[in-house]
Amino acid sequence: MVAEQTQSDAVVRTIGLTKVFRDFWLREKVTAVEDLDLEIAREEVFGLLGPNGSGKTTTLKMILSLLLPTRGRIHVFDRPPTDVKIKAKIGFLPEDTYLYPFLDSRETLDYYGRLFHLPRGQRRRRIEMLLEMVGLGPMAYRRVAEYSKGMRRRLGLAQALINDPDLLILDEPTSGMDPIAARQFKDLILTLARRGKTVLLSSHLLADVEDVCDRVCVLYGGQRRALGRVEELLTRQGSTQIVTEQLDEPTLERIYALLDAAGRDVLEVTRPRDKLEALFMRIVDEARREKVAAGAAVSTGEVAEFLRQGDGGDVIEQLVRGGEGEPERTGATEEAATPDERDQTVEPLRERVLEELVVTDEASPEEAPLRDQPPVSSDASRPAARDAQADRGVIDGLIQNAERREGETSSDGDDTVDPDEDQAHGREEP
């Protein structure tokens, strides 16, 4: 998964990194990190391990420029971590999830998406995919203050991924998560690594780190005690293990005699064991197949589409055909059209939408509010209806306007727009 490291491949590099915390009189109180040299390559999953107080979180905060080092140097994407330009490439999940308690999950992710200047349509598509991925879709309109710790961690993971970061920094990411969410988190880590992203994580759950990390660094007292690939660090060089089918007693006796003749002792004879996580996931899968009822916050186990494949491709094609991964849209025009009729209108609609996108500067002032003003639900007690209307982007509005004008022209030749029909498509009058 990780290619040979070169100077240009390093996403994060620390040289002699040291952090000394001082008291009020500027006397040295504790040395949290001391002379730490690290180099994290692209496409690498790097684990930072150590007991409490070993300097893991302090190191992550210095890489994020949340703390300034006492001495030493840090380079992130070949720039100092204080450079604002690299912030858009980084996603961060802190050890404690700090979220606004008066917002719901959609509003929270929309807020963070706006900080990264994501377009409205892209922002809303990503929000839906992330909420589905972390299992918060059924409770998207509950306030964060009502969430449990595990649910807040799920939402925190979603906000760390809203900008599709090149470097993902996770501090104790599975803290408070159930085994299902932890398994899905590890699948996400492996998917991001395959897409060429770099992941730096700190965790106390050594089994999770062992499953996903390419290399690990073990810290103790702020100093590096071990660094290397997981296989190299965990392999017992002085032993050989042979796994075969179950053997009967006569066969075992012959093997013992052969080893004794070679001057080797039998240290242990055991049967292979599955991990507890594998057993747990098998039980959960069986219960799901039996359709046993479960709590609402259960992840689907599927990684969000934009994290697997990105948002590239023919955008117009995806929007006209209702691209895979987008939330289901409502509207009189799309519900009335059959698949065959829709296929026949794809090409003309695409051309018309492209024309309108190219000449956006010449659009009439009356059209701007229709594209920019958020839709209002007719029933405030039904937030799901408001969300279904809000999922429409600028291009969706252009496509529906083109369909409606074509239908009106074919019926009576009148180009006027009925305000009531605008309401049916999820838009209000300016």
Short mmCIF file of C-alpha atoms in Angstrom, two decimals:
data_model
loop_
_atom_site.label_atom_id
_atom_site.label_comp_id
_atom_site.label_asym_id
_atom_site.label_seq_id
_atom_site.Cartn_x
_atom_site.Cartn_y
_atom_site.Cartn_z
CA MET A 1 0.00 0.00 0.00
CA VAL A 2 2.89 2.33 0.79
CA ALA A 3 5.51 3.04 -1.84
CA GLU A 4 9.18 3.70 -1.08
CA GLN A 5 9.43 7.05 0.72
CA THR A 6 11.28 9.96 -0.85
CA GLN A 7 11.72 13.55 0.18
CA SER A 8 8.77 14.68 -1.96
CA ASP A 9 6.52 11.82 -0.79
CA ALA A 10 6.46 12.93 2.85
CA VAL A 11 3.15 14.52 3.82
CA VAL A 12 4.23 15.14 7.44
CA ARG A 13 7.83 15.55 8.56
CA THR A 14 9.10 16.48 12.03
CA ILE A 15 12.73 17.18 12.87
CA GLY A 16 13.85 17.41 16.49
CA LEU A 17 10.31 18.27 17.56
CA THR A 18 10.18 19.28 21.22
CA LYS A 19 7.43 20.75 23.40
CA VAL A 20 8.09 21.94 26.94
CA PHE A 21 5.21 23.20 29.07
CA ARG A 22 6.18 25.87 31.57
CA ASP A 23 4.56 27.30 34.68
CA PHE A 24 3.57 30.92 35.32
CA TRP A 25 7.18 31.87 36.07
CA LEU A 26 8.36 30.28 32.78
CA ARG A 27 10.07 27.45 34.63
CA GLU A 28 10.08 24.07 32.86
CA LYS A 29 7.18 22.06 34.22
CA VAL A 30 7.03 19.01 31.94
CA THR A 31 8.57 17.93 28.64
CA ALA A 32 5.67 16.47 26.67
CA VAL A 33 7.61 15.69 23.45
CA GLU A 34 11.38 15.48 23.11
CA ASP A 35 13.47 15.36 19.90
CA LEU A 36 10.84 13.53 17.87
CA ASP A 37 11.76 12.69 14.26
CA LEU A 38 8.93 11.37 12.09
CA GLU A 39 8.28 11.06 8.37
CA ILE A 40 4.82 10.05 7.14
CA ALA A 41 4.49 9.20 3.46
CA ARG A 42 1.58 9.63 1.08
CA GLU A 43 -0.98 6.81 0.97
CA GLU A 44 0.19 5.68 4.39
CA VAL A 45 -1.82 4.81 7.48
CA PHE A 46 0.43 5.81 10.37
CA GLY A 47 -0.33 4.94 14.00
CA LEU A 48 0.85 6.88 17.03
CA LEU A 49 0.80 4.68 20.12
CA GLY A 50 1.65 5.13 23.78
CA PRO A 51 0.18 5.28 27.29
CA ASN A 52 -1.54 8.34 28.72
CA GLY A 53 0.82 11.29 28.96
CA SER A 54 3.25 9.96 26.35
CA GLY A 55 2.84 13.00 24.06
CA LYS A 56 0.53 11.64 21.35
CA THR A 57 -2.12 14.38 21.49
CA THR A 58 0.53 17.09 21.92
CA THR A 59 2.26 15.87 18.76
CA LEU A 60 -1.00 15.94 16.79
CA LYS A 61 -1.79 19.45 17.99
CA MET A 62 1.64 20.72 16.94
CA ILE A 63 1.17 19.19 13.49
CA LEU A 64 -2.15 21.08 13.30
CA SER A 65 -0.48 24.28 14.62
CA LEU A 66 -2.88 24.30 17.58
CA LEU A 67 0.27 24.29 19.71
CA LEU A 68 3.61 25.87 18.83
CA PRO A 69 6.71 23.74 19.38
CA THR A 70 9.39 24.85 21.82
CA ARG A 71 12.02 23.88 19.28
CA GLY A 72 12.32 21.75 16.17
CA ARG A 73 10.64 21.93 12.77
CA ILE A 74 7.41 20.61 11.25
CA HIS A 75 6.49 20.39 7.56
CA VAL A 76 2.98 19.50 6.35
CA PHE A 77 2.66 19.21 2.56
CA ASP A 78 6.14 20.81 2.42
CA ARG A 79 4.83 23.91 4.23
CA PRO A 80 4.89 25.03 7.85
CA PRO A 81 1.72 23.97 9.69
CA THR A 82 0.79 27.64 10.33
CA ASP A 83 0.20 28.16 6.59
CA VAL A 84 -3.54 28.68 6.13
CA LYS A 85 -3.49 27.28 2.58
CA ILE A 86 -2.94 23.71 3.77
CA LYS A 87 -5.93 23.73 6.15
CA ALA A 88 -8.38 22.82 3.38
CA LYS A 89 -6.42 19.58 2.81
CA ILE A 90 -6.72 18.40 6.42
CA GLY A 91 -9.55 16.73 8.32
CA PHE A 92 -9.31 16.48 12.11
CA LEU A 93 -11.27 14.50 14.69
CA PRO A 94 -10.19 15.56 18.20
CA GLU A 95 -10.20 13.29 21.21
CA ASP A 96 -13.22 15.12 22.66
CA THR A 97 -15.96 15.98 20.18
CA TYR A 98 -16.83 19.68 20.45
CA LEU A 99 -20.05 20.38 18.53
CA TYR A 100 -22.72 23.06 18.83
CA PRO A 101 -25.46 21.44 20.95
CA PHE A 102 -28.29 23.60 19.56
CA LEU A 103 -27.74 22.41 15.95
CA ASP A 104 -28.90 19.15 14.42
CA SER A 105 -26.56 16.90 12.43
CA ARG A 106 -27.43 18.35 9.01
CA GLU A 107 -26.95 21.90 10.22
CA THR A 108 -23.65 20.93 11.84
CA LEU A 109 -22.24 19.39 8.66
CA ASP A 110 -23.59 22.26 6.57
CA TYR A 111 -21.77 24.71 8.84
CA TYR A 112 -18.45 22.93 8.42
CA GLY A 113 -19.02 22.56 4.68
CA ARG A 114 -19.49 26.32 4.42
CA LEU A 115 -16.16 26.86 6.22
CA PHE A 116 -14.51 25.00 3.33
CA HIS A 117 -16.50 27.04 0.76
CA LEU A 118 -18.14 23.94 -0.74
CA PRO A 119 -20.91 24.68 -3.28
CA ARG A 120 -24.41 24.19 -1.94
CA GLY A 121 -25.32 21.24 -4.15
CA GLN A 122 -22.08 19.38 -3.43
CA ARG A 123 -22.41 20.19 0.26
CA ARG A 124 -25.89 18.70 0.50
CA ARG A 125 -25.00 15.55 -1.43
CA ARG A 126 -22.04 14.93 0.84
CA ILE A 127 -24.11 15.54 3.96
CA GLU A 128 -26.64 12.90 2.95
CA MET A 129 -23.93 10.35 2.09
CA LEU A 130 -21.98 10.98 5.30
CA LEU A 131 -25.06 10.75 7.54
CA GLU A 132 -26.00 7.48 5.88
CA MET A 133 -22.43 6.21 6.24
CA VAL A 134 -22.17 6.91 9.98
CA GLY A 135 -25.71 5.71 10.68
CA LEU A 136 -27.29 9.02 11.74
CA GLY A 137 -29.77 9.35 8.87
CA PRO A 138 -32.87 8.34 10.91
CA MET A 139 -32.09 10.97 13.59
CA ALA A 140 -30.69 13.76 11.43
CA TYR A 141 -33.10 16.35 12.86
CA ARG A 142 -32.41 15.68 16.52
CA ARG A 143 -30.30 18.28 18.26
CA VAL A 144 -26.70 17.34 19.03
CA ALA A 145 -27.42 17.97 22.73
CA GLU A 146 -29.67 14.87 22.65
CA TYR A 147 -26.96 12.63 21.17
CA SER A 148 -25.07 10.03 23.16
CA LYS A 149 -21.26 10.05 23.21
CA GLY A 150 -21.06 7.41 20.50
CA MET A 151 -23.46 9.34 18.26
CA ARG A 152 -21.43 12.52 18.73
CA ARG A 153 -18.30 10.63 17.74
CA ARG A 154 -20.04 9.43 14.58
CA LEU A 155 -21.02 13.01 13.75
CA GLY A 156 -17.49 14.19 14.54
CA LEU A 157 -16.10 11.65 12.08
CA ALA A 158 -18.51 12.92 9.42
CA GLN A 159 -17.43 16.55 9.95
CA ALA A 160 -13.78 15.51 9.64
CA LEU A 161 -14.57 14.05 6.18
CA ILE A 162 -16.87 16.76 4.79
CA ASN A 163 -14.01 18.38 2.81
CA ASP A 164 -12.68 15.05 1.43
CA PRO A 165 -9.25 15.70 3.04
CA ASP A 166 -5.86 14.57 1.74
CA LEU A 167 -4.59 14.20 5.31
CA LEU A 168 -6.92 12.83 7.98
CA ILE A 169 -5.81 13.19 11.61
CA LEU A 170 -7.77 11.14 14.15
CA ASP A 171 -7.27 11.29 17.90
CA GLU A 172 -8.89 8.29 19.65
CA PRO A 173 -11.46 7.96 16.83
CA THR A 174 -13.32 4.88 18.10
CA SER A 175 -13.74 6.14 21.66
CA GLY A 176 -17.40 5.55 22.61
CA MET A 177 -18.20 3.71 19.36
CA ASP A 178 -19.83 0.29 19.31
CA PRO A 179 -18.05 -2.60 17.51
CA ILE A 180 -20.15 -2.14 14.36
CA ALA A 181 -19.14 1.51 13.99
CA ALA A 182 -15.52 0.61 14.83
CA ARG A 183 -15.48 -2.02 12.05
CA GLN A 184 -16.96 0.49 9.60
CA PHE A 185 -14.36 3.03 10.67
CA LYS A 186 -11.55 0.61 9.84
CA ASP A 187 -13.09 -0.08 6.42
CA LEU A 188 -13.17 3.67 5.86
CA ILE A 189 -9.49 3.99 6.75
CA LEU A 190 -8.52 1.28 4.25
CA THR A 191 -10.69 2.87 1.56
CA LEU A 192 -9.08 6.27 2.06
CA ALA A 193 -5.61 4.73 1.86
CA ARG A 194 -6.50 3.04 -1.45
CA ARG A 195 -7.58 6.45 -2.77
CA GLY A 196 -4.12 7.83 -2.10
CA LYS A 197 -4.90 9.66 1.13
CA THR A 198 -2.77 9.80 4.25
CA VAL A 199 -4.16 8.91 7.68
CA LEU A 200 -2.50 9.70 11.00
CA LEU A 201 -4.27 8.23 14.00
CA SER A 202 -3.70 7.91 17.70
CA SER A 203 -5.52 5.16 19.59
CA HIS A 204 -5.41 3.05 22.73
CA LEU A 205 -7.15 0.16 20.93
CA LEU A 206 -4.07 -1.71 19.74
CA ALA A 207 -6.08 -4.32 17.82
CA ASP A 208 -7.63 -1.60 15.64
CA VAL A 209 -4.23 -0.05 14.96
CA GLU A 210 -2.82 -3.45 14.07
CA ASP A 211 -5.61 -4.05 11.54
CA VAL A 212 -5.25 -0.83 9.55
CA CYS A 213 -1.81 0.74 10.07
CA ASP A 214 1.16 0.33 7.74
CA ARG A 215 3.66 1.73 10.26
CA VAL A 216 3.48 2.65 13.93
CA CYS A 217 5.49 4.78 16.31
CA VAL A 218 5.46 3.92 20.02
CA LEU A 219 6.01 6.89 22.36
CA TYR A 220 6.86 6.83 26.04
CA GLY A 221 7.71 9.88 28.10
CA GLY A 222 7.59 12.04 24.99
CA GLN A 223 10.35 10.04 23.29
CA ARG A 224 10.24 7.60 20.40
CA ARG A 225 10.78 4.07 21.65
CA ALA A 226 9.97 2.06 18.49
CA LEU A 227 9.22 2.83 14.84
CA GLY A 228 8.61 0.52 11.91
CA ARG A 229 6.17 -1.52 9.89
CA VAL A 230 3.62 -3.49 11.88
CA GLU A 231 4.69 -6.85 10.45
CA GLU A 232 8.33 -6.24 11.33
CA LEU A 233 7.60 -5.12 14.88
CA LEU A 234 5.21 -7.99 15.66
CA THR A 235 7.07 -10.87 14.04
CA ARG A 236 8.88 -13.22 16.45
CA GLN A 237 12.17 -13.80 14.71
CA GLY A 238 13.15 -16.78 16.90
CA SER A 239 10.06 -18.93 16.23
CA THR A 240 8.37 -20.71 13.30
CA GLN A 241 4.64 -21.31 13.10
CA ILE A 242 3.03 -23.96 10.89
CA VAL A 243 -0.77 -24.04 10.49
CA THR A 244 -2.33 -27.20 9.07
CA GLU A 245 -5.49 -29.24 9.39
CA GLN A 246 -6.26 -30.97 12.67
CA LEU A 247 -3.78 -33.78 13.33
CA ASP A 248 -4.39 -37.07 15.11
CA GLU A 249 -2.21 -38.35 17.96
CA PRO A 250 -0.01 -40.75 15.89
CA THR A 251 0.86 -37.92 13.49
CA LEU A 252 1.69 -35.59 16.38
CA GLU A 253 3.94 -38.28 17.92
CA ARG A 254 5.90 -38.59 14.68
CA ILE A 255 6.28 -34.78 14.49
CA TYR A 256 7.52 -34.68 18.10
CA ALA A 257 10.05 -37.40 17.31
CA LEU A 258 11.26 -35.54 14.20
CA LEU A 259 11.68 -32.29 16.14
CA ASP A 260 13.46 -34.10 18.96
CA ALA A 261 15.89 -35.64 16.47
CA ALA A 262 16.58 -32.16 15.08
CA GLY A 263 17.26 -30.83 18.58
CA ARG A 264 14.17 -28.61 18.67
CA ASP A 265 11.63 -28.36 21.49
CA VAL A 266 7.86 -28.07 21.02
CA LEU A 267 6.94 -24.82 22.74
CA GLU A 268 3.20 -24.81 22.14
CA VAL A 269 0.51 -26.75 20.31
CA THR A 270 -2.80 -24.87 19.95
CA ARG A 271 -5.72 -24.46 17.59
CA PRO A 272 -6.15 -21.21 15.60
CA ARG A 273 -8.66 -18.75 17.09
CA ASP A 274 -10.80 -16.09 15.49
CA LYS A 275 -10.75 -12.56 16.83
CA LEU A 276 -13.62 -11.53 19.09
CA GLU A 277 -14.50 -8.83 16.57
CA ALA A 278 -14.98 -11.44 13.82
CA LEU A 279 -17.34 -13.44 16.05
CA PHE A 280 -19.29 -10.31 16.97
CA MET A 281 -19.71 -9.24 13.34
CA ARG A 282 -20.91 -12.75 12.35
CA ILE A 283 -23.60 -12.61 15.06
CA VAL A 284 -24.69 -9.13 13.94
CA ASP A 285 -24.85 -10.20 10.28
CA GLU A 286 -27.01 -13.21 11.18
CA ALA A 287 -29.37 -11.00 13.18
CA ARG A 288 -29.66 -8.57 10.28
CA ARG A 289 -30.50 -11.38 7.88
CA GLU A 290 -33.22 -12.45 10.30
CA LYS A 291 -34.45 -8.82 10.34
CA VAL A 292 -34.15 -8.47 14.09
CA ALA A 293 -35.07 -4.93 15.20
CA ALA A 294 -32.14 -2.77 16.35
CA GLY A 295 -31.50 0.78 17.57
CA ALA A 296 -31.61 3.72 15.20
CA ALA A 297 -27.88 4.56 15.24
CA VAL A 298 -26.66 1.57 13.24
CA SER A 299 -24.27 2.19 10.39
CA THR A 300 -24.93 0.73 6.96
CA GLY A 301 -21.26 -0.23 6.69
CA GLU A 302 -20.97 1.46 3.28
CA VAL A 303 -18.37 4.17 2.78
CA ALA A 304 -19.71 7.43 1.32
CA GLU A 305 -19.51 7.47 -2.47
CA PHE A 306 -17.50 10.69 -2.73
CA LEU A 307 -14.87 9.16 -0.40
CA ARG A 308 -14.66 6.06 -2.63
CA GLN A 309 -14.77 7.67 -6.07
CA GLY A 310 -14.75 11.43 -5.59
CA ASP A 311 -17.17 13.93 -7.11
CA GLY A 312 -15.69 13.77 -10.59
CA GLY A 313 -17.28 12.54 -13.80
CA ASP A 314 -20.03 13.98 -15.94
CA VAL A 315 -21.93 16.10 -13.42
CA ILE A 316 -24.73 17.00 -15.82
CA GLU A 317 -25.21 13.32 -16.68
CA GLN A 318 -25.49 12.42 -13.00
CA LEU A 319 -27.97 15.18 -12.24
CA VAL A 320 -30.21 14.59 -15.26
CA ARG A 321 -30.37 10.86 -14.61
CA GLY A 322 -30.48 11.16 -10.81
CA GLY A 323 -26.89 10.03 -10.15
CA GLU A 324 -26.11 7.13 -7.83
CA GLY A 325 -25.52 8.15 -4.24
CA GLU A 326 -27.77 11.24 -4.36
CA PRO A 327 -30.82 11.47 -2.13
CA GLU A 328 -34.12 10.71 -3.78
CA ARG A 329 -35.66 13.87 -5.20
CA THR A 330 -39.30 14.80 -5.24
CA GLY A 331 -41.13 16.85 -7.82
CA ALA A 332 -44.12 16.61 -10.15
CA THR A 333 -42.00 16.58 -13.31
CA GLU A 334 -39.74 13.68 -12.33
CA GLU A 335 -42.53 11.61 -10.80
CA ALA A 336 -44.71 11.92 -13.89
CA ALA A 337 -42.02 10.99 -16.40
CA THR A 338 -41.39 7.33 -17.17
CA PRO A 339 -37.81 6.03 -17.63
CA ASP A 340 -38.23 5.77 -21.41
CA GLU A 341 -39.58 9.32 -21.71
CA ARG A 342 -36.77 10.61 -19.49
CA ASP A 343 -34.07 8.91 -21.61
CA GLN A 344 -35.48 10.62 -24.72
CA THR A 345 -35.12 14.07 -23.13
CA VAL A 346 -31.65 13.65 -21.62
CA GLU A 347 -29.64 15.03 -24.56
CA PRO A 348 -31.80 18.16 -25.21
CA LEU A 349 -31.89 18.91 -21.50
CA ARG A 350 -28.14 18.56 -21.16
CA GLU A 351 -27.54 20.99 -24.00
CA ARG A 352 -30.04 23.47 -22.58
CA VAL A 353 -28.58 23.26 -19.08
CA LEU A 354 -25.07 23.77 -20.41
CA GLU A 355 -26.22 26.85 -22.33
CA GLU A 356 -27.82 28.34 -19.24
CA LEU A 357 -24.73 27.59 -17.13
CA VAL A 358 -22.44 29.26 -19.67
CA VAL A 359 -24.52 32.46 -19.77
CA THR A 360 -25.20 32.74 -16.05
CA ASP A 361 -24.03 36.39 -16.10
CA GLU A 362 -26.88 37.25 -18.50
CA ALA A 363 -29.59 35.70 -16.34
CA SER A 364 -32.44 37.95 -15.36
CA PRO A 365 -32.49 39.33 -11.80
CA GLU A 366 -35.79 37.57 -11.18
CA GLU A 367 -34.13 34.14 -11.53
CA ALA A 368 -31.47 34.73 -8.90
CA PRO A 369 -33.75 34.41 -5.88
CA LEU A 370 -35.15 31.16 -7.27
CA ARG A 371 -31.66 29.69 -7.31
CA ASP A 372 -30.23 31.17 -4.14
CA GLN A 373 -33.16 31.51 -1.74
CA PRO A 374 -33.60 28.39 0.44
CA PRO A 375 -36.97 26.66 0.09
CA VAL A 376 -39.49 26.86 2.91
CA SER A 377 -41.55 23.91 4.01
CA SER A 378 -45.30 24.38 4.04
CA ASP A 379 -45.50 22.38 7.28
CA ALA A 380 -42.95 23.31 9.96
CA SER A 381 -43.77 20.16 11.93
CA ARG A 382 -42.45 17.96 9.13
CA PRO A 383 -38.71 18.60 8.81
CA ALA A 384 -38.26 15.67 6.43
CA ALA A 385 -40.32 17.47 3.79
CA ARG A 386 -38.18 20.58 4.22
CA ASP A 387 -35.04 18.51 3.67
CA ALA A 388 -36.43 16.82 0.56
CA GLN A 389 -37.01 20.27 -0.95
CA ALA A 390 -33.68 21.64 0.25
CA ASP A 391 -31.75 18.89 -1.51
CA ARG A 392 -32.18 20.66 -4.85
CA GLY A 393 -29.20 22.53 -6.23
CA VAL A 394 -28.85 25.19 -8.90
CA ILE A 395 -28.57 22.70 -11.73
CA ASP A 396 -31.66 20.78 -10.54
CA GLY A 397 -33.64 24.01 -10.77
CA LEU A 398 -32.37 24.69 -14.27
CA ILE A 399 -33.30 21.19 -15.41
CA GLN A 400 -36.81 21.43 -13.99
CA ASN A 401 -37.33 24.92 -15.50
CA ALA A 402 -36.30 23.54 -18.90
CA GLU A 403 -38.72 20.60 -18.57
CA ARG A 404 -41.57 22.84 -17.48
CA ARG A 405 -41.03 25.39 -20.28
CA GLU A 406 -40.93 22.59 -22.84
CA GLY A 407 -44.22 21.15 -21.52
CA GLU A 408 -45.96 24.53 -21.45
CA THR A 409 -44.79 25.39 -24.96
CA SER A 410 -46.11 22.11 -26.34
CA SER A 411 -49.50 22.55 -24.61
CA ASP A 412 -50.57 26.18 -25.20
CA GLY A 413 -47.45 28.11 -26.24
CA ASP A 414 -47.62 30.31 -23.11
CA ASP A 415 -44.19 30.98 -21.55
CA THR A 416 -45.47 32.33 -18.25
CA VAL A 417 -44.62 30.44 -15.07
CA ASP A 418 -47.34 29.48 -12.63
CA PRO A 419 -46.28 30.34 -9.05
CA ASP A 420 -48.24 27.37 -7.71
CA GLU A 421 -46.24 25.03 -9.89
CA ASP A 422 -43.04 26.54 -8.52
CA GLN A 423 -44.24 25.61 -5.06
CA ALA A 424 -44.84 22.03 -6.22
CA HIS A 425 -41.21 21.81 -7.24
CA GLY A 426 -39.92 22.89 -3.85
CA ARG A 427 -39.29 26.61 -4.61
CA GLU A 428 -41.06 29.68 -3.33
CA GLU A 429 -41.80 32.93 -5.08
CA PRO A 430 -39.13 35.66 -4.78
#
